[in-house]
Short mmCIF file of C-alpha atoms in Angstrom, two decimals:
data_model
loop_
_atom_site.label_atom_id
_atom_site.label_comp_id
_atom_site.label_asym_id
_atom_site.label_seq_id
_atom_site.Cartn_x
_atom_site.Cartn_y
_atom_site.Cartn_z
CA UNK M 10 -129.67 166.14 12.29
CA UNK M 11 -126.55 164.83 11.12
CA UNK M 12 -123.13 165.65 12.86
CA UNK M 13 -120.39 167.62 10.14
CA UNK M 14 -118.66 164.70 10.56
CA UNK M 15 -121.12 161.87 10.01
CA UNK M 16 -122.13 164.62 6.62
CA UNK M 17 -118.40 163.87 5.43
CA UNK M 18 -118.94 160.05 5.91
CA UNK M 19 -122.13 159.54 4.24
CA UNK M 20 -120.68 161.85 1.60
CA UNK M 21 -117.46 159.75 1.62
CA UNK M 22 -119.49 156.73 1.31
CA UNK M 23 -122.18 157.24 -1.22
CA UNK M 24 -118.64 158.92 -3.43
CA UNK M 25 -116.89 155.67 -3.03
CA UNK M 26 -119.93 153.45 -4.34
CA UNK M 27 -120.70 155.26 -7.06
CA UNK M 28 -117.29 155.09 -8.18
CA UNK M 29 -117.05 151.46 -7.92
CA UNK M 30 -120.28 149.68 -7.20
CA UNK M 31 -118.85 148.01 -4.06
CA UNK M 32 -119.79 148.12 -0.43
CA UNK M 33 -117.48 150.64 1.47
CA UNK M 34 -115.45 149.63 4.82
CA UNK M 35 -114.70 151.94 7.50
CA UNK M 36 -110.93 150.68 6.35
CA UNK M 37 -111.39 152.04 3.27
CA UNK M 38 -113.09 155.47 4.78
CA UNK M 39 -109.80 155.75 7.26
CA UNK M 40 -107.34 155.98 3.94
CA UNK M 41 -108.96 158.56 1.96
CA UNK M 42 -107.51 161.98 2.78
CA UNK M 43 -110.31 163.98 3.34
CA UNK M 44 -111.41 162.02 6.68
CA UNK M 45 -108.99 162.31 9.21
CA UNK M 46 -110.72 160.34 11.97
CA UNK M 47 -109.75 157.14 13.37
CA UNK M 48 -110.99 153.98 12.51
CA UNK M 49 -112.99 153.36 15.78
CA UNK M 50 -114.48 156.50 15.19
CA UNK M 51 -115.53 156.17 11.41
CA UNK M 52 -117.26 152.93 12.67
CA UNK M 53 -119.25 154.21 14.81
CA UNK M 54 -120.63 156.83 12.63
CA UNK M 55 -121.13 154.00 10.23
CA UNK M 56 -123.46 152.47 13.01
CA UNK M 57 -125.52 155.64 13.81
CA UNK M 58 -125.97 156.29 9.70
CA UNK M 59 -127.27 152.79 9.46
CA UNK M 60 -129.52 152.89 12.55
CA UNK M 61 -130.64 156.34 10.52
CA UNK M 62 -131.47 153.96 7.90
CA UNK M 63 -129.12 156.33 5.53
CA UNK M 64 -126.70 153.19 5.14
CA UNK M 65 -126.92 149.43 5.06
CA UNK M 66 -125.46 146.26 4.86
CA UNK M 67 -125.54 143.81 1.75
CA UNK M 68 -125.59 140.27 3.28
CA UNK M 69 -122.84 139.10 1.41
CA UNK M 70 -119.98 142.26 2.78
CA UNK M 71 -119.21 143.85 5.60
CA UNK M 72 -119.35 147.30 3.86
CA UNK M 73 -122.02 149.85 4.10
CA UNK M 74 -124.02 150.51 0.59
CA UNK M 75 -126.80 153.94 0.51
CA UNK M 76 -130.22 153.08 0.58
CA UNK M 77 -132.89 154.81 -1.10
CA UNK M 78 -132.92 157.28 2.53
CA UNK M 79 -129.18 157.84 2.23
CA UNK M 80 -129.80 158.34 -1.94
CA UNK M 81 -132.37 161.43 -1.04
CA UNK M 82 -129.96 162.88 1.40
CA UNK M 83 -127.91 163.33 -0.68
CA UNK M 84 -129.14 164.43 -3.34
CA UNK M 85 -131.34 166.95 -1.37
CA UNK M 86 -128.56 168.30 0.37
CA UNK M 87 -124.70 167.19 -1.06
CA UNK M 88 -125.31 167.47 -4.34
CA UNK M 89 -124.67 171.22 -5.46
CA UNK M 90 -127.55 173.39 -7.01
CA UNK M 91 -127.26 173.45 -10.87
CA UNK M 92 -124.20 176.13 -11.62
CA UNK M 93 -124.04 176.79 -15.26
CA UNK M 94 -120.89 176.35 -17.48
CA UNK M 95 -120.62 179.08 -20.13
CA UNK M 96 -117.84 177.31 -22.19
CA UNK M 97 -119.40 174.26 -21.99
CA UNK M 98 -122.97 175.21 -22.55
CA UNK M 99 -121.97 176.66 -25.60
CA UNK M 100 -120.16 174.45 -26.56
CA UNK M 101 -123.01 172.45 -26.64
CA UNK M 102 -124.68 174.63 -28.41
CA UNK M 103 -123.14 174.34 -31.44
CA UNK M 104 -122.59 170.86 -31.59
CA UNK M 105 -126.51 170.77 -31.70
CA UNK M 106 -126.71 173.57 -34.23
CA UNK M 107 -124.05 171.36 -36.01
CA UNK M 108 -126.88 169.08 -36.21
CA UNK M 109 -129.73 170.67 -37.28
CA UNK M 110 -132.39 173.56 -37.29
CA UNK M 111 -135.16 171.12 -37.31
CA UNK M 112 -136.90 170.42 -33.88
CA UNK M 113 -136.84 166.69 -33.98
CA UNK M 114 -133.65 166.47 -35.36
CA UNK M 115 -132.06 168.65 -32.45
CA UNK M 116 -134.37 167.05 -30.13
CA UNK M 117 -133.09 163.60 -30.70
CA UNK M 118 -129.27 164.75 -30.93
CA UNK M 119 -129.99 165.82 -27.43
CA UNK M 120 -131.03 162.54 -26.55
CA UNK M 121 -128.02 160.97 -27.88
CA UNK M 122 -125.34 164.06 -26.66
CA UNK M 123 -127.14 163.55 -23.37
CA UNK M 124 -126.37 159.92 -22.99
CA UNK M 125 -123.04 160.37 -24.56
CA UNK M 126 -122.24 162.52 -21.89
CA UNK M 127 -123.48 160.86 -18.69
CA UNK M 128 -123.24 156.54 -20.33
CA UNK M 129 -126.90 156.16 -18.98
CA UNK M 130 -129.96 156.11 -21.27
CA UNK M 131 -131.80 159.15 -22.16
CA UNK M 132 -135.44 159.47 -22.94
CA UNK M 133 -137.01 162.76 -24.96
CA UNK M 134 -140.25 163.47 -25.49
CA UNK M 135 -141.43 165.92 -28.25
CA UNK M 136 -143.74 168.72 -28.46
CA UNK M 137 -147.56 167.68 -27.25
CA UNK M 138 -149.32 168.53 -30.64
CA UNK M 139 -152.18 169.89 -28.47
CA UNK M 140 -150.48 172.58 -27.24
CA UNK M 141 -149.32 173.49 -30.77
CA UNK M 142 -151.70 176.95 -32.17
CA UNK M 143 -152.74 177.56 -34.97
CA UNK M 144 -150.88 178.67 -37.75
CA UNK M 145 -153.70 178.61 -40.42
CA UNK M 146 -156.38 176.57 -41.96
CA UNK M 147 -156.46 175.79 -45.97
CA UNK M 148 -159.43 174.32 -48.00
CA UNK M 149 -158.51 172.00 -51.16
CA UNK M 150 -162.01 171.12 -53.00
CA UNK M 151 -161.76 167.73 -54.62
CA UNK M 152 -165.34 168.46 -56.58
CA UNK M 153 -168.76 169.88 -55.95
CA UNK M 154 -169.23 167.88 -52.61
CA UNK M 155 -165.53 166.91 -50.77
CA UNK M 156 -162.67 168.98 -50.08
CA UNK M 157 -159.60 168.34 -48.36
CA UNK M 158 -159.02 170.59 -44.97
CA UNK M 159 -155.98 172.04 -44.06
CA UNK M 160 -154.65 172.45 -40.75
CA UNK M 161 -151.02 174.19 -40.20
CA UNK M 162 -149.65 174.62 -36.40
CA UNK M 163 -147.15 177.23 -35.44
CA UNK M 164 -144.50 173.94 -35.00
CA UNK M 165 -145.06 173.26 -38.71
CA UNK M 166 -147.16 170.62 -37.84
CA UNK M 167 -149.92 169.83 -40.89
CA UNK M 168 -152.72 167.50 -40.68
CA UNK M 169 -155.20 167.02 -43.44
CA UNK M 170 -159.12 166.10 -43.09
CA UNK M 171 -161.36 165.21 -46.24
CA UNK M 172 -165.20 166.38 -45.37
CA UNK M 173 -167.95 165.38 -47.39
CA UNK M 174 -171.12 167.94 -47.53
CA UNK M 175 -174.62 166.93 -47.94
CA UNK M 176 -175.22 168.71 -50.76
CA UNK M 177 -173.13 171.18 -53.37
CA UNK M 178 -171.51 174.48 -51.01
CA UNK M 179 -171.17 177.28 -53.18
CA UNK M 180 -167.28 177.90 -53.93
CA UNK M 181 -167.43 181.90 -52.07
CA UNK M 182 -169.33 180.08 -48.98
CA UNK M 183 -166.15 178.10 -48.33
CA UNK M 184 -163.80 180.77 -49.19
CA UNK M 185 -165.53 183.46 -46.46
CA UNK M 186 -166.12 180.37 -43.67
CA UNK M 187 -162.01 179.13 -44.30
CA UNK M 188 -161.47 183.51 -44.16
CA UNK M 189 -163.50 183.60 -40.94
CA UNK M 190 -161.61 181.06 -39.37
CA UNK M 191 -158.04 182.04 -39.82
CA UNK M 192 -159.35 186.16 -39.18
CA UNK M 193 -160.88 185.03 -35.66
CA UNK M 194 -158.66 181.41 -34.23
CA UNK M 195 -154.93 181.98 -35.67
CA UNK M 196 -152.91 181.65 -32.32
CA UNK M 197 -155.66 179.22 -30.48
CA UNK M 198 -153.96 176.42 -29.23
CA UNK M 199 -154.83 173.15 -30.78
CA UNK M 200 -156.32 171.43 -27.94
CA UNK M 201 -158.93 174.57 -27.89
CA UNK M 202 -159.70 174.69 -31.46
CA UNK M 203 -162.80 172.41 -31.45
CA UNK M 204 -164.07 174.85 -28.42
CA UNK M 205 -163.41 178.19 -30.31
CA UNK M 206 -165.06 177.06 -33.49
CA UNK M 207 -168.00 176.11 -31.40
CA UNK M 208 -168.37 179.45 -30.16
CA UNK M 209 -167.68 180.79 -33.66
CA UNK M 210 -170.81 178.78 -34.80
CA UNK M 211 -172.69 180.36 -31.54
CA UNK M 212 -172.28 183.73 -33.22
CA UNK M 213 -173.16 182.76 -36.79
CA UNK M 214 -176.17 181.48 -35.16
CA UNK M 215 -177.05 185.17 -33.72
CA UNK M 216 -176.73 186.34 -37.17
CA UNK M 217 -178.69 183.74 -38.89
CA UNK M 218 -175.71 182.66 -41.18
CA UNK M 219 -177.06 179.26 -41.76
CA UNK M 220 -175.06 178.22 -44.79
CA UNK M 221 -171.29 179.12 -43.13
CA UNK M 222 -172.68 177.50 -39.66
CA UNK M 223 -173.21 174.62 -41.54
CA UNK M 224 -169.64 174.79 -43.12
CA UNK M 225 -167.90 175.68 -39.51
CA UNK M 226 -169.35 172.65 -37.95
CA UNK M 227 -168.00 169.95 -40.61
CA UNK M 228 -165.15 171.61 -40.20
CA UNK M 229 -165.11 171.20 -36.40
CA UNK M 230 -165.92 167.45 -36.30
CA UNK M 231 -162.51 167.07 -38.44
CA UNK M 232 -160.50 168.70 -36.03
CA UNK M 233 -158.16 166.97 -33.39
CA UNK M 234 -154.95 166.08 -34.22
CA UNK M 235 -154.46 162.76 -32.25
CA UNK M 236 -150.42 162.70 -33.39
CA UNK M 237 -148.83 161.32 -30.36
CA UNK M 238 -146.06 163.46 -28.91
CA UNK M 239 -142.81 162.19 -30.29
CA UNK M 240 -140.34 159.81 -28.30
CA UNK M 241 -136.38 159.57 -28.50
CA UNK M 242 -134.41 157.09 -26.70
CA UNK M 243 -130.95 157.84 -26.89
CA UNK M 244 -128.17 154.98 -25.52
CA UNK M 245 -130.62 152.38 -24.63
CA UNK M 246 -127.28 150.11 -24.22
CA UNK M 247 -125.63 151.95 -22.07
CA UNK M 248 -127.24 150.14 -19.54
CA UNK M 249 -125.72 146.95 -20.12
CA UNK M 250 -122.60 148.72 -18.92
CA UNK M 251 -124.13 149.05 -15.44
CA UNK M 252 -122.81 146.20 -12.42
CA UNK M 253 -126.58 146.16 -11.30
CA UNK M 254 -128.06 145.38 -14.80
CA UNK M 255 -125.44 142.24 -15.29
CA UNK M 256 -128.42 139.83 -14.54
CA UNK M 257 -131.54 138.52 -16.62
CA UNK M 258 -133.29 139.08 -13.75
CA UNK M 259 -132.65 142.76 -13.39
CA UNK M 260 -132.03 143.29 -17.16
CA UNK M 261 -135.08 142.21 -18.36
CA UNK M 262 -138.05 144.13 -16.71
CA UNK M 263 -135.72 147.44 -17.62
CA UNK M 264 -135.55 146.35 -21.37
CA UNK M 265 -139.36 145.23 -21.30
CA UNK M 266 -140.60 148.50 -20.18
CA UNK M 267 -138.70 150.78 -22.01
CA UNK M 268 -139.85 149.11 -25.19
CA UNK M 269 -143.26 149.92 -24.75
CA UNK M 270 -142.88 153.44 -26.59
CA UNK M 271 -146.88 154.08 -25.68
CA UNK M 272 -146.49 153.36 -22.08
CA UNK M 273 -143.35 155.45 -21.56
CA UNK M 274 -145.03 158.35 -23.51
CA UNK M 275 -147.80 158.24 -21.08
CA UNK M 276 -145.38 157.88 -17.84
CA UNK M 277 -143.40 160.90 -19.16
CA UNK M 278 -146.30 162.90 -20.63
CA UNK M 279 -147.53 162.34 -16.75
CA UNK M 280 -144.86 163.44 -14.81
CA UNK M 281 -145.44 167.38 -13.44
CA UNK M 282 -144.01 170.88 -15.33
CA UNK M 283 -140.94 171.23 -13.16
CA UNK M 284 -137.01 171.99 -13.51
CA UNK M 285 -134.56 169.19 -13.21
CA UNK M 286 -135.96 166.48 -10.67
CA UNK M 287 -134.30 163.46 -9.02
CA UNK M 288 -136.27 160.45 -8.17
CA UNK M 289 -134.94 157.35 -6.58
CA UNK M 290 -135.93 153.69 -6.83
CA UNK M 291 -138.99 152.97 -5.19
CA UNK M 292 -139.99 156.93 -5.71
CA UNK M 293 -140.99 156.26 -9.56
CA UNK M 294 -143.86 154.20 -8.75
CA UNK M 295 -142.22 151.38 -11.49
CA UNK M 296 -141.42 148.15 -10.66
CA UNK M 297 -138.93 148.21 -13.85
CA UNK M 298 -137.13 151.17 -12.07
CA UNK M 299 -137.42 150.24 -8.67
CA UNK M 300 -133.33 149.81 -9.39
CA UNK M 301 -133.33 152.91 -11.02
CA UNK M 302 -133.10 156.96 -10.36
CA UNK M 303 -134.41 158.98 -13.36
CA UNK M 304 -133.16 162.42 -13.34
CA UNK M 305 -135.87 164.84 -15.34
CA UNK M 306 -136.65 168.49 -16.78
CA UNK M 307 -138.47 170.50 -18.54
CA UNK M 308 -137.31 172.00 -21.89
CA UNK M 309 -137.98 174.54 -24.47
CA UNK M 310 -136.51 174.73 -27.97
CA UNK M 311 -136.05 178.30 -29.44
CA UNK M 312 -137.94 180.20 -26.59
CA UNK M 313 -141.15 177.23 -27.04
CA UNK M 314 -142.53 175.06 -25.02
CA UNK M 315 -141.41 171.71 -25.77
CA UNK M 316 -141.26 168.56 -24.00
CA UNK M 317 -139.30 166.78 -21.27
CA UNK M 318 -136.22 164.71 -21.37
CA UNK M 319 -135.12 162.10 -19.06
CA UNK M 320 -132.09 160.09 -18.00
CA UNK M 321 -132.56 156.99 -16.43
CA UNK M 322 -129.33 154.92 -14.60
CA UNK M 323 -128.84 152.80 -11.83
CA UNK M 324 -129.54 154.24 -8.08
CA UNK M 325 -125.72 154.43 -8.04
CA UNK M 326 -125.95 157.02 -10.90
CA UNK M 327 -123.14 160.19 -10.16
CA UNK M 328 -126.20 162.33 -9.40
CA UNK M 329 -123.57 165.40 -9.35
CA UNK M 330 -122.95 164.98 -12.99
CA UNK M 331 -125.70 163.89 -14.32
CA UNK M 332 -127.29 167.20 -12.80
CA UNK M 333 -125.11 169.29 -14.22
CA UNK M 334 -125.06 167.70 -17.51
CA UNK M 335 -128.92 168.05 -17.86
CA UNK M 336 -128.63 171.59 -16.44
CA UNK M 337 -125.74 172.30 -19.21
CA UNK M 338 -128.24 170.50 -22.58
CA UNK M 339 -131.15 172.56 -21.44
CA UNK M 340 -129.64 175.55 -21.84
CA UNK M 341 -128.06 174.66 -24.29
CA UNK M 342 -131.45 173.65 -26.08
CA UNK M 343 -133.11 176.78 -24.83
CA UNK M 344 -130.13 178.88 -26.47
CA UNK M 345 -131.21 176.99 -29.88
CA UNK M 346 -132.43 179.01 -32.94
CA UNK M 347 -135.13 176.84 -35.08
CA UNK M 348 -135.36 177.46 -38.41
CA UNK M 349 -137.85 180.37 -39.18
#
């Protein structure tokens, strides 16, 4: 349990670096104006933070830096809870409905008004195509033995199948099997569709409808829409403007990972539903971001379920602001009105 005064230190401290990347002196403690307390006596909280592991040394100063411990702390209990700006938040708002009614559109001028906002890079992933629903299915015939089948999602999503039947299906078989399944699956969500049609079949079975079983089943081995969900990096440079990404060294793993669009789908896609989260260094599991605190959420678009968005800077990252900035483009997303 810290002390209220060792609280305003470590507060002090982790303030001070994040302002200017450099290790912080018990000198430099002694002159601000909200620490009253001797010199002697700032030191020796400095020495009971860092045998708390909440502080260390760099080899090279005789400053204090935060370590990943101090980092949590912090954010866990320092940083205020998320506290909504009206004025700003709708602001916001309209700059994105400036933009666009379009989901990707808005969704990537997040991104960017994200970054923008904080200078660290952003990271935004679209709607997961599987948890789309259905909006309806279309048949195109092409002649007596292909067709092309429709599929339309309630995101406007359309993906397109061509089937090829054994033998000629008469033209009012397809028309009552495509009927069937928009009366009985509109509203099933994407990633159930191949399951629903299967039990669809199951009943057509029990009423010895052999010729639209047949159909239905075609029809399910064309569905799956395998679409990946959509990625947007917005102010990927804005790292180079970070002290601790000034190297080759430390540049480069950053750079190399965040170009690999599949594997940061995958990372993002994997990290759990949740409001705005803060992990530190080490906590990511990433070597790349073992330098790095990514600050991530949760978002919906128009009332929907969307995606998550991300914003990835250097452990020294102003964790106050880039909280509330996330809080404030969330809401400001949620607010948003798609096109109908």
């Amino acid at each position: 349990m810290l002390t209220d005064r060792q609280l305003l230190i470590l507060r002090a401290i982790i303030d001070d670096y994040i302002q200017t990347a450099q290790p912080v002196g018990s000198r430099t403690l002694s002159k601000r104006d909200d620490l009253t307390f001797s010199s002697a006596t700032i030191r020796n909280d400095m020495a009971d933070l860092e045998d708390m592991g909440l502080i260390e040394k760099p080899h090279t100063s005789a400053g204090r830096i935060p370590s990943e411990v101090g980092y949590r702390y912090y954010v866990d209990h320092l940083v205020e809870k998320r506290i909504i700006d009206e004025r700003e938040t709708g602001r916001l708002e309209e700059r994105l409905k400036q933009s666009s009614k379009e989901s990707e559109i808005l969704i990537r001028q997040a991104a960017d008004l994200l970054s923008d906002l904080t200078s660290y890079t952003t990271v935004a992933l679209g709607p997961n195509s599987q948890m789309e629903r259905l909006a309806r299915v279309d048949f195109m015939p092409l002649d007596e033995r292909r067709g092309v089948v429709l599929i339309v999602t309630d995101q406007g999503h359309v993906e397109h199948r061509t089937v090829i039947f054994e033998s000629r299906v008469a033209p009012e078989v397809i028309e009552e099997t495509i009927r069937l399944l928009n009366d009985r699956l509109v509203g099933t969500s994407i990633g159930q569709l191949k399951v629903r049609i299967g039990e669809e079949v199951a009943k057509l079975q029990l009423a010895q409808r052999q010729q639209y079983e047949n159909m239905m089943q075609l029809i399910q081995s064309t569905v799956g829409i395998q679409t990946p969900s959509s990625l947007y990096l917005g102010g990927k440079k804005n790292i180079f403007n970070q002290p601790e990404f000034q190297t080759i060294d430390t540049l480069r793993p950053f750079l190399e990972w965040i170009d690999e669009q599949e594997r940061l789908t995958h990372w993002l896609e994997s990290l759990p539903n949740r409001e705005i989260y803060v992990s530190i260094g080490s906590e990511n599991g990433i070597v790349a971001l073992q330098n790095c605190s990514v600050i991530t959420s949760d978002y919906t678009l128009d009332g929907k379920t969307f995606g998550t968005i991300a914003m990835i800077g250097p452990t020294r990252m102003d964790y106050r602001h880039g909280v509330q900035m996330m809080g404030q483009i969330i809401e400001a997303l949620r607010r948003t009105k798609l096109d109908e």
